[in-house]
PDB file of C-alpha atoms in Angstrom:
ATOM      1  CA  MET A   1      62.017-104.514 -55.922  1.00 53.00           C
ATOM      2  CA  ALA A   2      61.287-100.774 -56.002  1.00 66.00           C
ATOM      3  CA  ASN A   3      60.024 -99.356 -59.243  1.00 85.00           C
ATOM      4  CA  LEU A   4      61.923 -96.757 -61.255  1.00 88.00           C
ATOM      5  CA  LYS A   5      59.804 -93.838 -60.099  1.00 89.00           C
ATOM      6  CA  GLU A   6      60.411 -94.584 -56.419  1.00 91.00           C
ATOM      7  CA  LEU A   7      64.144 -94.922 -57.009  1.00 91.00           C
ATOM      8  CA  LYS A   8      64.277 -91.677 -58.971  1.00 92.00           C
ATOM      9  CA  ASN A   9      62.355 -89.810 -56.260  1.00 93.00           C
ATOM     10  CA  ARG A  10      64.716 -91.244 -53.640  1.00 93.00           C
ATOM     11  CA  ILE A  11      67.780 -90.118 -55.592  1.00 94.00           C
ATOM     12  CA  THR A  12      66.311 -86.627 -55.977  1.00 95.00           C
ATOM     13  CA  SER A  13      65.538 -86.455 -52.257  1.00 95.00           C
ATOM     14  CA  VAL A  14      69.032 -87.555 -51.176  1.00 95.00           C
ATOM     15  CA  THR A  15      70.610 -85.136 -53.677  1.00 95.00           C
ATOM     16  CA  SER A  16      68.646 -82.249 -52.155  1.00 96.00           C
ATOM     17  CA  THR A  17      69.754 -83.323 -48.678  1.00 95.00           C
ATOM     18  CA  GLN A  18      73.364 -83.468 -49.847  1.00 95.00           C
ATOM     19  CA  LYS A  19      73.144 -79.882 -51.098  1.00 95.00           C
ATOM     20  CA  ILE A  20      71.847 -78.769 -47.700  1.00 95.00           C
ATOM     21  CA  THR A  21      74.562 -80.578 -45.732  1.00 95.00           C
ATOM     22  CA  LYS A  22      77.237 -79.224 -48.069  1.00 95.00           C
ATOM     23  CA  ALA A  23      75.939 -75.680 -47.592  1.00 95.00           C
ATOM     24  CA  MET A  24      75.873 -76.126 -43.800  1.00 95.00           C
ATOM     25  CA  GLN A  25      79.437 -77.436 -43.913  1.00 94.00           C
ATOM     26  CA  MET A  26      80.610 -74.373 -45.830  1.00 95.00           C
ATOM     27  CA  VAL A  27      78.796 -71.987 -43.480  1.00 94.00           C
ATOM     28  CA  ALA A  28      80.310 -73.693 -40.420  1.00 94.00           C
ATOM     29  CA  ALA A  29      83.778 -73.554 -41.994  1.00 94.00           C
ATOM     30  CA  ALA A  30      83.377 -69.835 -42.669  1.00 93.00           C
ATOM     31  CA  LYS A  31      82.293 -69.155 -39.068  1.00 93.00           C
ATOM     32  CA  LEU A  32      84.939 -71.429 -37.563  1.00 94.00           C
ATOM     33  CA  ARG A  33      87.914 -69.253 -38.458  1.00 92.00           C
ATOM     34  CA  ARG A  34      86.631 -66.198 -36.611  1.00 93.00           C
ATOM     35  CA  ALA A  35      85.408 -68.268 -33.654  1.00 94.00           C
ATOM     36  CA  GLN A  36      88.738 -70.099 -33.432  1.00 94.00           C
ATOM     37  CA  GLU A  37      90.696 -66.841 -33.418  1.00 94.00           C
ATOM     38  CA  ALA A  38      88.474 -65.419 -30.673  1.00 94.00           C
ATOM     39  CA  ALA A  39      88.851 -68.544 -28.529  1.00 94.00           C
ATOM     40  CA  GLU A  40      92.634 -68.670 -28.941  1.00 94.00           C
ATOM     41  CA  GLN A  41      93.002 -64.967 -28.182  1.00 93.00           C
ATOM     42  CA  SER A  42      90.999 -65.328 -24.952  1.00 92.00           C
ATOM     43  CA  ARG A  43      93.211 -68.063 -23.517  1.00 92.00           C
ATOM     44  CA  PRO A  44      96.314 -66.020 -22.533  1.00 93.00           C
ATOM     45  CA  TYR A  45      94.211 -63.352 -20.809  1.00 92.00           C
ATOM     46  CA  ALA A  46      92.074 -65.902 -18.930  1.00 91.00           C
ATOM     47  CA  ASP A  47      95.114 -67.936 -17.855  1.00 90.00           C
ATOM     48  CA  ARG A  48      97.001 -64.852 -16.735  1.00 89.00           C
ATOM     49  CA  MET A  49      93.954 -63.635 -14.824  1.00 87.00           C
ATOM     50  CA  GLU A  50      93.854 -66.859 -12.816  1.00 85.00           C
ATOM     51  CA  ARG A  51      97.568 -66.688 -12.100  1.00 86.00           C
ATOM     52  CA  MET A  52      97.315 -63.077 -10.972  1.00 84.00           C
ATOM     53  CA  ILE A  53      94.506 -63.899  -8.541  1.00 85.00           C
ATOM     54  CA  ALA A  54      96.540 -66.821  -7.214  1.00 81.00           C
ATOM     55  CA  SER A  55      99.520 -64.498  -6.764  1.00 80.00           C
ATOM     56  CA  VAL A  56      97.477 -61.907  -4.896  1.00 82.00           C
ATOM     57  CA  ALA A  57      95.815 -64.570  -2.731  1.00 79.00           C
ATOM     58  CA  SER A  58      99.197 -66.049  -1.821  1.00 76.00           C
ATOM     59  CA  ASN A  59     100.214 -62.682  -0.308  1.00 74.00           C
ATOM     60  CA  LEU A  60      97.283 -62.639   2.104  1.00 74.00           C
ATOM     61  CA  PRO A  61      98.302 -62.999   5.746  1.00 71.00           C
ATOM     62  CA  SER A  62      95.450 -65.463   6.177  1.00 70.00           C
ATOM     63  CA  LEU A  63      92.739 -66.816   3.914  1.00 70.00           C
ATOM     64  CA  ASP A  64      90.258 -66.234   6.750  1.00 71.00           C
ATOM     65  CA  THR A  65      90.070 -62.586   5.708  1.00 72.00           C
ATOM     66  CA  ALA A  66      89.747 -63.319   1.973  1.00 78.00           C
ATOM     67  CA  PRO A  67      86.477 -62.600   0.113  1.00 82.00           C
ATOM     68  CA  PRO A  68      83.893 -65.433   0.181  1.00 84.00           C
ATOM     69  CA  LEU A  69      84.276 -66.023  -3.574  1.00 85.00           C
ATOM     70  CA  VAL A  70      87.918 -66.973  -2.937  1.00 85.00           C
ATOM     71  CA  VAL A  71      87.574 -69.245   0.088  1.00 84.00           C
ATOM     72  CA  GLY A  72      83.992 -70.379  -0.476  1.00 84.00           C
ATOM     73  CA  SER A  73      81.372 -70.966   2.180  1.00 84.00           C
ATOM     74  CA  GLY A  74      83.448 -73.499   4.083  1.00 84.00           C
ATOM     75  CA  LYS A  75      81.178 -76.343   2.934  1.00 88.00           C
ATOM     76  CA  ASP A  76      80.677 -78.409  -0.196  1.00 88.00           C
ATOM     77  CA  ASP A  77      77.149 -79.687   0.366  1.00 91.00           C
ATOM     78  CA  MET A  78      75.475 -77.914  -2.568  1.00 94.00           C
ATOM     79  CA  HIS A  79      77.031 -77.956  -6.044  1.00 94.00           C
ATOM     80  CA  MET A  80      76.046 -75.721  -8.949  1.00 95.00           C
ATOM     81  CA  LEU A  81      76.900 -77.200 -12.356  1.00 95.00           C
ATOM     82  CA  VAL A  82      76.951 -74.652 -15.181  1.00 95.00           C
ATOM     83  CA  VAL A  83      76.274 -76.486 -18.454  1.00 96.00           C
ATOM     84  CA  VAL A  84      77.354 -74.690 -21.663  1.00 95.00           C
ATOM     85  CA  THR A  85      75.911 -76.247 -24.817  1.00 95.00           C
ATOM     86  CA  ALA A  86      74.799 -75.138 -28.278  1.00 94.00           C
ATOM     87  CA  GLU A  87      71.517 -73.549 -29.291  1.00 93.00           C
ATOM     88  CA  ARG A  88      71.180 -75.829 -32.322  1.00 92.00           C
ATOM     89  CA  GLY A  89      71.869 -79.451 -33.151  1.00 91.00           C
ATOM     90  CA  LEU A  90      73.302 -81.178 -36.221  1.00 90.00           C
ATOM     91  CA  CYS A  91      76.801 -81.066 -34.725  1.00 92.00           C
ATOM     92  CA  GLY A  92      77.497 -84.710 -33.962  1.00 89.00           C
ATOM     93  CA  ALA A  93      78.178 -85.639 -30.336  1.00 91.00           C
ATOM     94  CA  PHE A  94      78.955 -82.063 -29.316  1.00 94.00           C
ATOM     95  CA  ASN A  95      75.912 -81.599 -27.056  1.00 94.00           C
ATOM     96  CA  SER A  96      75.459 -85.207 -25.960  1.00 93.00           C
ATOM     97  CA  SER A  97      79.037 -85.433 -24.650  1.00 95.00           C
ATOM     98  CA  ILE A  98      78.484 -82.462 -22.328  1.00 95.00           C
ATOM     99  CA  VAL A  99      75.107 -83.753 -21.147  1.00 94.00           C
ATOM    100  CA  ARG A 100      76.531 -87.220 -20.514  1.00 95.00           C
ATOM    101  CA  THR A 101      79.426 -85.795 -18.471  1.00 95.00           C
ATOM    102  CA  VAL A 102      77.099 -83.628 -16.384  1.00 95.00           C
ATOM    103  CA  ARG A 103      74.778 -86.568 -15.698  1.00 95.00           C
ATOM    104  CA  GLN A 104      77.717 -88.676 -14.533  1.00 94.00           C
ATOM    105  CA  LYS A 105      79.021 -85.853 -12.341  1.00 95.00           C
ATOM    106  CA  ALA A 106      75.596 -85.218 -10.827  1.00 94.00           C
ATOM    107  CA  LYS A 107      75.092 -88.921 -10.119  1.00 94.00           C
ATOM    108  CA  LYS A 108      78.476 -89.156  -8.410  1.00 94.00           C
ATOM    109  CA  LEU A 109      77.758 -86.111  -6.244  1.00 94.00           C
ATOM    110  CA  GLN A 110      74.326 -87.378  -5.271  1.00 93.00           C
ATOM    111  CA  GLU A 111      75.750 -90.739  -4.304  1.00 93.00           C
ATOM    112  CA  GLY A 112      78.060 -88.810  -1.975  1.00 92.00           C
ATOM    113  CA  GLY A 113      75.098 -87.102  -0.310  1.00 93.00           C
ATOM    114  CA  LYS A 114      75.511 -83.770  -2.112  1.00 93.00           C
ATOM    115  CA  THR A 115      72.783 -81.537  -3.495  1.00 94.00           C
ATOM    116  CA  VAL A 116      73.062 -80.783  -7.222  1.00 94.00           C
ATOM    117  CA  LYS A 117      71.684 -77.761  -9.067  1.00 94.00           C
ATOM    118  CA  LEU A 118      71.965 -76.995 -12.768  1.00 95.00           C
ATOM    119  CA  PHE A 119      72.511 -73.666 -14.533  1.00 95.00           C
ATOM    120  CA  CYS A 120      71.957 -74.262 -18.261  1.00 95.00           C
ATOM    121  CA  VAL A 121      73.434 -72.002 -20.946  1.00 95.00           C
ATOM    122  CA  GLY A 122      72.189 -73.129 -24.337  1.00 93.00           C
ATOM    123  CA  ARG A 123      68.898 -74.653 -25.507  1.00 94.00           C
ATOM    124  CA  LYS A 124      70.102 -78.164 -26.406  1.00 94.00           C
ATOM    125  CA  GLY A 125      71.537 -78.859 -22.965  1.00 93.00           C
ATOM    126  CA  GLU A 126      68.432 -77.577 -21.226  1.00 93.00           C
ATOM    127  CA  GLU A 127      66.146 -79.711 -23.403  1.00 93.00           C
ATOM    128  CA  SER A 128      68.173 -82.880 -22.794  1.00 93.00           C
ATOM    129  CA  LEU A 129      68.629 -82.421 -19.045  1.00 94.00           C
ATOM    130  CA  ARG A 130      65.014 -81.421 -18.444  1.00 92.00           C
ATOM    131  CA  ARG A 131      63.886 -84.940 -19.366  1.00 90.00           C
ATOM    132  CA  ASP A 132      65.322 -86.578 -16.255  1.00 90.00           C
ATOM    133  CA  MET A 133      66.792 -83.714 -14.181  1.00 92.00           C
ATOM    134  CA  GLY A 134      64.229 -80.981 -14.714  1.00 91.00           C
ATOM    135  CA  ASP A 135      63.704 -80.468 -10.972  1.00 92.00           C
ATOM    136  CA  LYS A 136      67.392 -79.584 -10.574  1.00 94.00           C
ATOM    137  CA  ILE A 137      67.474 -76.823 -13.213  1.00 94.00           C
ATOM    138  CA  VAL A 138      67.365 -73.507 -11.357  1.00 94.00           C
ATOM    139  CA  GLU A 139      68.334 -71.151 -14.196  1.00 93.00           C
ATOM    140  CA  TYR A 140      68.307 -71.205 -17.982  1.00 95.00           C
ATOM    141  CA  VAL A 141      70.008 -68.700 -20.310  1.00 93.00           C
ATOM    142  CA  THR A 142      69.600 -68.769 -24.082  1.00 93.00           C
ATOM    143  CA  LEU A 143      71.906 -66.985 -26.525  1.00 91.00           C
ATOM    144  CA  ARG A 144      69.904 -67.956 -29.600  1.00 89.00           C
ATOM    145  CA  GLU A 145      69.537 -64.367 -30.808  1.00 89.00           C
ATOM    146  CA  VAL A 146      73.225 -63.510 -30.255  1.00 88.00           C
ATOM    147  CA  LYS A 147      75.172 -63.526 -33.520  1.00 86.00           C
ATOM    148  CA  ASN A 148      78.570 -62.468 -32.180  1.00 87.00           C
ATOM    149  CA  LEU A 149      79.492 -63.359 -28.608  1.00 89.00           C
ATOM    150  CA  SER A 150      80.891 -60.543 -26.488  1.00 91.00           C
ATOM    151  CA  PHE A 151      81.939 -59.964 -22.883  1.00 93.00           C
ATOM    152  CA  ALA A 152      78.526 -58.382 -22.281  1.00 92.00           C
ATOM    153  CA  ASN A 153      76.924 -61.808 -22.780  1.00 93.00           C
ATOM    154  CA  ALA A 154      79.059 -63.395 -20.059  1.00 93.00           C
ATOM    155  CA  ARG A 155      78.814 -60.670 -17.404  1.00 94.00           C
ATOM    156  CA  PRO A 156      75.115 -61.204 -16.525  1.00 93.00           C
ATOM    157  CA  ILE A 157      75.729 -64.937 -16.074  1.00 94.00           C
ATOM    158  CA  ALA A 158      78.641 -64.268 -13.699  1.00 94.00           C
ATOM    159  CA  GLU A 159      76.631 -61.663 -11.773  1.00 93.00           C
ATOM    160  CA  LYS A 160      73.727 -64.081 -11.393  1.00 94.00           C
ATOM    161  CA  LEU A 161      76.028 -66.806 -10.087  1.00 93.00           C
ATOM    162  CA  SER A 162      77.649 -64.388  -7.623  1.00 92.00           C
ATOM    163  CA  GLN A 163      74.240 -63.293  -6.379  1.00 93.00           C
ATOM    164  CA  MET A 164      73.088 -66.889  -5.938  1.00 93.00           C
ATOM    165  CA  PHE A 165      76.277 -67.713  -4.029  1.00 93.00           C
ATOM    166  CA  ASN A 166      75.862 -64.706  -1.749  1.00 91.00           C
ATOM    167  CA  ASN A 167      72.296 -65.842  -1.075  1.00 91.00           C
ATOM    168  CA  GLY A 168      73.604 -69.227   0.044  1.00 92.00           C
ATOM    169  CA  GLU A 169      72.055 -71.198  -2.819  1.00 93.00           C
ATOM    170  CA  PHE A 170      75.215 -73.267  -3.427  1.00 93.00           C
ATOM    171  CA  ASP A 171      78.707 -73.860  -2.058  1.00 93.00           C
ATOM    172  CA  VAL A 172      80.712 -74.932  -5.117  1.00 93.00           C
ATOM    173  CA  CYS A 173      80.269 -73.852  -8.736  1.00 93.00           C
ATOM    174  CA  THR A 174      81.792 -75.653 -11.730  1.00 94.00           C
ATOM    175  CA  VAL A 175      81.343 -74.810 -15.409  1.00 95.00           C
ATOM    176  CA  HIS A 176      81.312 -77.588 -18.031  1.00 96.00           C
ATOM    177  CA  TYR A 177      82.002 -76.833 -21.687  1.00 96.00           C
ATOM    178  CA  ASN A 178      83.658 -78.182 -24.826  1.00 95.00           C
ATOM    179  CA  ALA A 179      87.153 -76.765 -25.292  1.00 95.00           C
ATOM    180  CA  PHE A 180      88.339 -76.335 -28.865  1.00 95.00           C
ATOM    181  CA  LYS A 181      91.492 -78.298 -29.663  1.00 92.00           C
ATOM    182  CA  SER A 182      91.290 -78.869 -33.396  1.00 91.00           C
ATOM    183  CA  VAL A 183      88.745 -79.200 -36.167  1.00 90.00           C
ATOM    184  CA  ILE A 184      88.162 -82.854 -35.294  1.00 90.00           C
ATOM    185  CA  THR A 185      88.818 -82.706 -31.532  1.00 91.00           C
ATOM    186  CA  GLN A 186      86.734 -81.047 -28.832  1.00 93.00           C
ATOM    187  CA  VAL A 187      87.516 -81.832 -25.198  1.00 93.00           C
ATOM    188  CA  VAL A 188      84.893 -81.744 -22.450  1.00 95.00           C
ATOM    189  CA  THR A 189      86.323 -79.453 -19.765  1.00 94.00           C
ATOM    190  CA  ALA A 190      85.239 -78.822 -16.168  1.00 94.00           C
ATOM    191  CA  GLN A 191      86.501 -75.647 -14.471  1.00 93.00           C
ATOM    192  CA  GLN A 192      85.744 -74.684 -10.888  1.00 92.00           C
ATOM    193  CA  LEU A 193      84.695 -71.059 -10.506  1.00 91.00           C
ATOM    194  CA  ILE A 194      83.646 -70.836  -6.847  1.00 89.00           C
ATOM    195  CA  PRO A 195      85.612 -71.060  -4.655  1.00 88.00           C
ATOM    196  CA  VAL A 196      88.628 -70.010  -6.672  1.00 84.00           C
ATOM    197  CA  LYS A 197      90.845 -73.031  -7.208  1.00 77.00           C
ATOM    198  CA  LEU A 198      94.327 -71.910  -6.257  1.00 68.00           C
ATOM    199  CA  PRO A 199      97.149 -73.783  -8.051  1.00 59.00           C
ATOM    200  CA  ASP A 200      99.437 -76.034  -6.049  1.00 59.00           C
ATOM    201  CA  SER A 201     103.175 -75.567  -5.805  1.00 46.00           C
ATOM    202  CA  ASP A 202     103.950 -77.676  -8.902  1.00 53.00           C
ATOM    203  CA  GLU A 203     101.503 -75.727 -11.072  1.00 52.00           C
ATOM    204  CA  THR A 204     102.845 -72.445  -9.763  1.00 49.00           C
ATOM    205  CA  ALA A 205     106.424 -73.469 -10.565  1.00 50.00           C
ATOM    206  CA  ALA A 206     105.448 -74.514 -14.083  1.00 53.00           C
ATOM    207  CA  ALA A 207     103.640 -71.208 -14.636  1.00 50.00           C
ATOM    208  CA  GLU A 208     106.658 -69.255 -13.434  1.00 50.00           C
ATOM    209  CA  GLU A 209     108.904 -71.102 -15.903  1.00 55.00           C
ATOM    210  CA  ASP A 210     106.627 -70.074 -18.792  1.00 54.00           C
ATOM    211  CA  ALA A 211     106.319 -66.484 -17.568  1.00 52.00           C
ATOM    212  CA  PRO A 212     108.816 -63.747 -18.545  1.00 52.00           C
ATOM    213  CA  ASP A 213     111.878 -63.371 -16.334  1.00 49.00           C
ATOM    214  CA  LEU A 214     110.929 -60.780 -13.726  1.00 45.00           C
ATOM    215  CA  SER A 215     113.477 -61.742 -11.117  1.00 45.00           C
ATOM    216  CA  GLY A 216     114.013 -59.031  -8.594  1.00 48.00           C
ATOM    217  CA  ALA A 217     110.646 -57.413  -9.281  1.00 52.00           C
ATOM    218  CA  ILE A 218     108.832 -56.085  -6.218  1.00 56.00           C
ATOM    219  CA  TYR A 219     105.046 -55.912  -6.210  1.00 60.00           C
ATOM    220  CA  ASP A 220     103.243 -53.319  -4.142  1.00 66.00           C
ATOM    221  CA  TYR A 221      99.472 -53.824  -4.190  1.00 65.00           C
ATOM    222  CA  GLU A 222      97.197 -50.819  -3.992  1.00 71.00           C
ATOM    223  CA  PRO A 223      94.616 -51.101  -2.509  1.00 73.00           C
ATOM    224  CA  GLU A 224      95.115 -53.954  -0.053  1.00 74.00           C
ATOM    225  CA  GLU A 225      94.960 -57.560  -1.220  1.00 74.00           C
ATOM    226  CA  ASN A 226      91.481 -58.148   0.240  1.00 76.00           C
ATOM    227  CA  ASP A 227      90.025 -55.131  -1.546  1.00 78.00           C
ATOM    228  CA  LEU A 228      91.830 -56.050  -4.746  1.00 81.00           C
ATOM    229  CA  LEU A 229      90.499 -59.600  -4.695  1.00 83.00           C
ATOM    230  CA  GLY A 230      87.008 -58.288  -4.061  1.00 82.00           C
ATOM    231  CA  VAL A 231      87.184 -56.615  -7.481  1.00 84.00           C
ATOM    232  CA  LEU A 232      89.286 -59.135  -9.389  1.00 87.00           C
ATOM    233  CA  VAL A 233      87.462 -62.335  -8.480  1.00 89.00           C
ATOM    234  CA  PRO A 234      84.001 -61.289  -9.791  1.00 88.00           C
ATOM    235  CA  ARG A 235      85.644 -60.023 -12.960  1.00 91.00           C
ATOM    236  CA  ASN A 236      87.586 -63.264 -13.257  1.00 90.00           C
ATOM    237  CA  MET A 237      84.305 -65.170 -13.140  1.00 91.00           C
ATOM    238  CA  SER A 238      83.053 -63.120 -16.093  1.00 93.00           C
ATOM    239  CA  VAL A 239      86.331 -63.706 -17.933  1.00 94.00           C
ATOM    240  CA  GLN A 240      86.259 -67.471 -17.388  1.00 94.00           C
ATOM    241  CA  ILE A 241      82.612 -67.743 -18.433  1.00 95.00           C
ATOM    242  CA  TYR A 242      83.342 -65.618 -21.501  1.00 95.00           C
ATOM    243  CA  ARG A 243      86.221 -67.953 -22.291  1.00 95.00           C
ATOM    244  CA  SER A 244      83.957 -71.001 -21.944  1.00 95.00           C
ATOM    245  CA  LEU A 245      81.410 -69.413 -24.311  1.00 95.00           C
ATOM    246  CA  LEU A 246      84.085 -68.677 -26.912  1.00 95.00           C
ATOM    247  CA  GLU A 247      85.631 -72.129 -26.613  1.00 95.00           C
ATOM    248  CA  SER A 248      82.201 -73.743 -26.878  1.00 95.00           C
ATOM    249  CA  GLY A 249      81.317 -71.607 -29.894  1.00 94.00           C
ATOM    250  CA  ALA A 250      84.477 -72.571 -31.777  1.00 95.00           C
ATOM    251  CA  ALA A 251      84.078 -76.231 -30.832  1.00 95.00           C
ATOM    252  CA  GLU A 252      80.458 -76.168 -32.009  1.00 95.00           C
ATOM    253  CA  HIS A 253      81.361 -74.845 -35.469  1.00 95.00           C
ATOM    254  CA  ALA A 254      84.160 -77.401 -35.773  1.00 95.00           C
ATOM    255  CA  ALA A 255      81.859 -80.247 -34.730  1.00 95.00           C
ATOM    256  CA  ARG A 256      79.142 -79.109 -37.129  1.00 95.00           C
ATOM    257  CA  MET A 257      81.589 -78.777 -40.006  1.00 95.00           C
ATOM    258  CA  THR A 258      82.921 -82.298 -39.408  1.00 94.00           C
ATOM    259  CA  SER A 259      79.432 -83.717 -38.957  1.00 94.00           C
ATOM    260  CA  MET A 260      78.082 -82.115 -42.126  1.00 96.00           C
ATOM    261  CA  ASP A 261      81.151 -83.251 -44.075  1.00 95.00           C
ATOM    262  CA  ASN A 262      80.473 -86.839 -43.001  1.00 94.00           C
ATOM    263  CA  ALA A 263      76.783 -86.429 -43.875  1.00 95.00           C
ATOM    264  CA  THR A 264      77.694 -85.097 -47.318  1.00 96.00           C
ATOM    265  CA  ARG A 265      80.004 -88.049 -47.964  1.00 95.00           C
ATOM    266  CA  ASN A 266      77.380 -90.527 -46.769  1.00 96.00           C
ATOM    267  CA  ALA A 267      74.782 -88.901 -49.018  1.00 95.00           C
ATOM    268  CA  GLY A 268      77.173 -89.233 -51.970  1.00 95.00           C
ATOM    269  CA  ASP A 269      77.665 -92.943 -51.230  1.00 95.00           C
ATOM    270  CA  MET A 270      73.906 -93.412 -50.958  1.00 95.00           C
ATOM    271  CA  ILE A 271      73.341 -91.624 -54.272  1.00 95.00           C
ATOM    272  CA  ASP A 272      75.910 -93.872 -55.960  1.00 95.00           C
ATOM    273  CA  GLY A 273      74.221 -96.976 -54.577  1.00 94.00           C
ATOM    274  CA  LEU A 274      70.736 -95.823 -55.550  1.00 93.00           C
ATOM    275  CA  THR A 275      71.922 -94.847 -59.038  1.00 94.00           C
ATOM    276  CA  LEU A 276      73.455 -98.277 -59.522  1.00 94.00           C
ATOM    277  CA  THR A 277      70.231 -99.935 -58.397  1.00 92.00           C
ATOM    278  CA  TYR A 278      68.219 -97.621 -60.675  1.00 92.00           C
ATOM    279  CA  ASN A 279      70.334 -98.499 -63.705  1.00 92.00           C
ATOM    280  CA  ARG A 280      70.190-102.219 -62.962  1.00 91.00           C
ATOM    281  CA  THR A 281      66.411-102.103 -62.503  1.00 89.00           C
ATOM    282  CA  ARG A 282      65.981-100.088 -65.683  1.00 90.00           C
ATOM    283  CA  GLN A 283      68.183-102.526 -67.644  1.00 90.00           C
ATOM    284  CA  ALA A 284      66.239-105.501 -66.272  1.00 88.00           C
ATOM    285  CA  ILE A 285      62.948-103.945 -67.380  1.00 86.00           C
ATOM    286  CA  ILE A 286      64.321-103.254 -70.869  1.00 88.00           C
ATOM    287  CA  THR A 287      65.677-106.801 -71.146  1.00 89.00           C
ATOM    288  CA  LYS A 288      62.334-108.225 -70.036  1.00 86.00           C
ATOM    289  CA  GLU A 289      60.464-106.168 -72.634  1.00 85.00           C
ATOM    290  CA  LEU A 290      62.855-107.306 -75.390  1.00 86.00           C
ATOM    291  CA  ILE A 291      62.368-110.943 -74.410  1.00 86.00           C
ATOM    292  CA  GLU A 292      58.605-110.503 -74.545  1.00 85.00           C
ATOM    293  CA  ILE A 293      58.814-108.897 -78.005  1.00 86.00           C
ATOM    294  CA  VAL A 294      61.063-111.650 -79.359  1.00 85.00           C
ATOM    295  CA  SER A 295      58.897-114.355 -77.850  1.00 85.00           C
ATOM    296  CA  GLY A 296      55.769-112.808 -79.345  1.00 81.00           C
ATOM    297  CA  ALA A 297      57.400-112.554 -82.801  1.00 79.00           C
ATOM    298  CA  GLU A 298      58.447-116.216 -82.703  1.00 79.00           C
ATOM    299  CA  ALA A 299      54.935-117.297 -81.789  1.00 76.00           C
ATOM    300  CA  LEU A 300      53.420-115.713 -84.936  1.00 68.00           C
TER     301      LEU A 300
END
């Protein structure tokens, strides 16, 4: 049985930890609102950007003349997996879920005879994947010093990916990130960036039903579709990466808030249990001392 001093020190230690987790929960909750608004505001623009590129591409006489970023290299031998994770931990399974998905995807591609390369955005993903897939990491970007994400943080990543594609370093590029759904739900999402994934007929019909009624509208593209796609597709890559960063940021704050709330509750339960044990131990010691006093008095 632990003595009273050890129990008291343990209670003090857990109480200090509870204060820290509670403070982290409040900080994450304060940051979540702004991050959630930014992520939700980016969705309509990013979705509309994809639909516009699909609309322009559908007007091409032939995809043979489309920019390489639209049609790809014609092969799918080398895959670039962009992994977006957090810079810090203490956010539950937020980072491990992304890393686990990427490992499974890489294993499946390698079993199919494909070459896998990793582009890590975020320190936690890079640290986890370097343990067993370090030879496949070709680029690492950290945003640790960035307090507020902006489009300027996504553009260099998109430009680097475009340059690597033009140099023939990969054929297909897919970004993996946690999409924010709610405070307690973050969904691991994979989005293909290169080549541009054009929606099928069913997706196009569904998008047209949600779009405003523009029946009878005539579109005249200036400049030509090929030139227009040459400008839109690289910008769309920056937009989609920016969206993934915002979604991941909001999901991270939500995961950390939930994780720290659970840690605070667990610390409270532990404090209650330790306090009960402390009181019982203290009462047992007092009872023992009283028995010894009474026994000594009777012996005189």
